[in-house]
Amino acid sequence: SLERGHRGFEGRSSLAKLLAKHRGYRNPKGLSPLTVDQVLEWADRHKKRTGRWPNAKSGAVVDAPGEKWRNIQNSLQRGQRGLPRGLTIMQLLVEHRGVRNQGFLPVLKEPRIVNWAREHFRRTGKWPTRSSGAVVEAPGETWQGIH
């Protein structure tokens, strides 16, 4: 009836559209397209506001009423709403914002760590400990993380 215009309805509608209009139901087929740039802009604002990059568990997208990070993640993974398929929010952030993915850290080799330690000693006159802070020669690494 809603679709065909029977029983007093105008037509070209659906139960999903009706519920979206009157009850806030999220109609997956009626969602607006998204772009990677748009998602990255929201992520930048989220980081600026919270001090952390968003992930699928970050809740509502404050800058996009009605959107949730979980739904954006699902759309990325499924290639929906105009987004590329098979990605996650974290993969977008790694690729476009240089974010370090704690789930996939680079492999460390002993000789490399020893070289970093030597450089630390040359610079400071002390061998590093786990509380020595950042590894200057390896952005993103800390002596605590290596420990």
CSV table of C-alpha atoms in Angstrom, one decimal:
chain,number,residue,atom,x,y,z
A,1,SER,CA,0.0,0.0,0.0
A,2,LEU,CA,2.8,2.4,0.9
A,3,GLU,CA,4.8,1.6,-2.2
A,4,ARG,CA,1.9,1.5,-4.7
A,5,GLY,CA,-0.2,4.2,-3.3
A,6,HIS,CA,-3.1,2.1,-2.1
A,7,ARG,CA,-5.4,2.6,0.9
A,8,GLY,CA,-5.0,6.4,1.0
A,9,PHE,CA,-1.2,6.6,0.6
A,10,GLU,CA,0.5,8.6,-2.1
A,11,GLY,CA,2.9,5.8,-3.1
A,12,ARG,CA,6.6,5.6,-3.6
A,13,SER,CA,7.2,4.9,0.1
A,14,SER,CA,7.9,1.9,2.3
A,15,LEU,CA,7.6,0.8,5.8
A,16,ALA,CA,11.2,1.6,6.4
A,17,LYS,CA,10.8,5.1,5.1
A,18,LEU,CA,7.7,5.6,7.3
A,19,LEU,CA,9.5,4.3,10.4
A,20,ALA,CA,12.5,6.5,9.7
A,21,LYS,CA,10.3,9.5,9.4
A,22,HIS,CA,8.1,9.0,12.5
A,23,ARG,CA,10.2,6.7,14.8
A,24,GLY,CA,13.8,7.5,14.0
A,25,TYR,CA,14.4,4.0,12.5
A,26,ARG,CA,17.7,3.8,10.6
A,27,ASN,CA,16.9,2.7,7.1
A,28,PRO,CA,20.1,1.1,5.8
A,29,LYS,CA,18.9,1.5,2.2
A,30,GLY,CA,18.1,5.2,2.6
A,31,LEU,CA,21.4,6.4,4.0
A,32,SER,CA,23.3,9.1,2.3
A,33,PRO,CA,26.6,8.3,0.6
A,34,LEU,CA,29.9,8.9,2.4
A,35,THR,CA,33.4,9.8,1.2
A,36,VAL,CA,36.7,8.8,2.7
A,37,ASP,CA,37.6,12.5,3.0
A,38,GLN,CA,34.4,13.1,5.0
A,39,VAL,CA,35.1,10.2,7.3
A,40,LEU,CA,38.7,11.5,7.8
A,41,GLU,CA,37.4,15.0,8.6
A,42,TRP,CA,35.1,13.6,11.3
A,43,ALA,CA,38.0,11.5,12.6
A,44,ASP,CA,40.3,14.6,12.7
A,45,ARG,CA,37.6,16.5,14.7
A,46,HIS,CA,37.1,13.5,17.0
A,47,LYS,CA,40.9,13.4,17.7
A,48,LYS,CA,41.0,17.2,18.3
A,49,ARG,CA,38.0,17.0,20.7
A,50,THR,CA,38.9,13.8,22.6
A,51,GLY,CA,42.7,13.5,22.2
A,52,ARG,CA,42.1,10.0,20.7
A,53,TRP,CA,41.5,8.7,17.2
A,54,PRO,CA,38.1,7.1,16.7
A,55,ASN,CA,37.5,3.4,16.3
A,56,ALA,CA,34.3,1.3,15.9
A,57,LYS,CA,33.6,1.5,19.6
A,58,SER,CA,33.8,5.3,19.8
A,59,GLY,CA,30.0,5.7,19.8
A,60,ALA,CA,28.2,8.5,18.0
A,61,VAL,CA,30.0,10.7,15.5
A,62,VAL,CA,29.4,14.1,17.1
A,63,ASP,CA,29.9,16.0,13.9
A,64,ALA,CA,27.4,13.9,12.0
A,65,PRO,CA,24.1,13.5,13.9
A,66,GLY,CA,22.7,10.0,13.4
A,67,GLU,CA,26.0,8.5,12.5
A,68,LYS,CA,27.9,6.0,14.7
A,69,TRP,CA,31.5,5.0,14.2
A,70,ARG,CA,30.4,1.3,14.3
A,71,ASN,CA,28.1,2.0,11.3
A,72,ILE,CA,30.9,3.7,9.4
A,73,GLN,CA,33.2,0.7,10.1
A,74,ASN,CA,30.5,-1.7,8.8
A,75,SER,CA,30.1,0.4,5.7
A,76,LEU,CA,33.8,0.4,5.1
A,77,GLN,CA,34.1,-3.3,5.5
A,78,ARG,CA,31.1,-4.0,3.2
A,79,GLY,CA,31.9,-1.3,0.7
A,80,GLN,CA,28.6,0.4,1.2
A,81,ARG,CA,27.5,4.1,1.0
A,82,GLY,CA,30.2,4.8,-1.6
A,83,LEU,CA,33.1,3.8,0.6
A,84,PRO,CA,35.8,1.4,-0.5
A,85,ARG,CA,35.3,-2.3,0.5
A,86,GLY,CA,37.4,-4.2,3.0
A,87,LEU,CA,38.8,-1.4,5.1
A,88,THR,CA,38.5,-0.4,8.7
A,89,ILE,CA,38.6,3.0,10.3
A,90,MET,CA,42.1,2.2,11.6
A,91,GLN,CA,43.4,1.3,8.2
A,92,LEU,CA,42.1,4.6,6.8
A,93,LEU,CA,43.9,6.4,9.7
A,94,VAL,CA,47.1,4.5,9.1
A,95,GLU,CA,47.1,5.2,5.4
A,96,HIS,CA,45.9,8.8,5.4
A,97,ARG,CA,47.0,10.2,8.8
A,98,GLY,CA,50.0,8.1,9.6
A,99,VAL,CA,48.5,6.8,12.8
A,100,ARG,CA,50.4,4.0,14.4
A,101,ASN,CA,48.3,0.8,14.6
A,102,GLN,CA,49.0,-0.8,18.0
A,103,GLY,CA,47.6,-4.1,16.7
A,104,PHE,CA,50.1,-4.4,13.9
A,105,LEU,CA,53.4,-3.0,15.1
A,106,PRO,CA,56.6,-3.5,13.0
A,107,VAL,CA,58.8,-6.4,13.8
A,108,LEU,CA,61.8,-5.4,15.9
A,109,LYS,CA,65.3,-7.0,15.5
A,110,GLU,CA,67.9,-7.1,18.2
A,111,PRO,CA,70.7,-5.4,16.2
A,112,ARG,CA,68.4,-2.4,15.5
A,113,ILE,CA,67.5,-2.1,19.2
A,114,VAL,CA,71.2,-2.2,20.1
A,115,ASN,CA,72.0,0.5,17.6
A,116,TRP,CA,69.2,2.7,19.1
A,117,ALA,CA,70.6,2.1,22.5
A,118,ARG,CA,74.1,3.1,21.4
A,119,GLU,CA,72.8,6.3,19.9
A,120,HIS,CA,70.9,7.0,23.1
A,121,PHE,CA,74.2,6.4,25.1
A,122,ARG,CA,76.1,8.8,22.7
A,123,ARG,CA,73.5,11.4,23.1
A,124,THR,CA,72.9,11.2,26.9
A,125,GLY,CA,75.9,9.4,28.4
A,126,LYS,CA,73.5,6.8,29.8
A,127,TRP,CA,72.2,3.5,28.6
A,128,PRO,CA,68.4,3.5,28.1
A,129,THR,CA,66.0,1.9,30.6
A,130,ARG,CA,62.3,1.3,30.1
A,131,SER,CA,61.7,4.8,31.7
A,132,SER,CA,63.9,6.6,29.2
A,133,GLY,CA,61.0,7.8,27.1
A,134,ALA,CA,60.9,8.0,23.3
A,135,VAL,CA,63.5,6.4,21.1
A,136,VAL,CA,64.7,9.4,19.1
A,137,GLU,CA,65.9,7.3,16.2
A,138,ALA,CA,62.6,5.5,15.9
A,139,PRO,CA,59.5,7.8,15.9
A,140,GLY,CA,56.6,6.2,17.6
A,141,GLU,CA,58.8,3.8,19.6
A,142,THR,CA,59.5,4.1,23.3
A,143,TRP,CA,61.9,2.3,25.5
A,144,GLN,CA,58.9,1.1,27.6
A,145,GLY,CA,57.3,-0.3,24.5
A,146,ILE,CA,60.5,-2.1,23.5
A,147,HIS,CA,60.9,-3.4,27.1
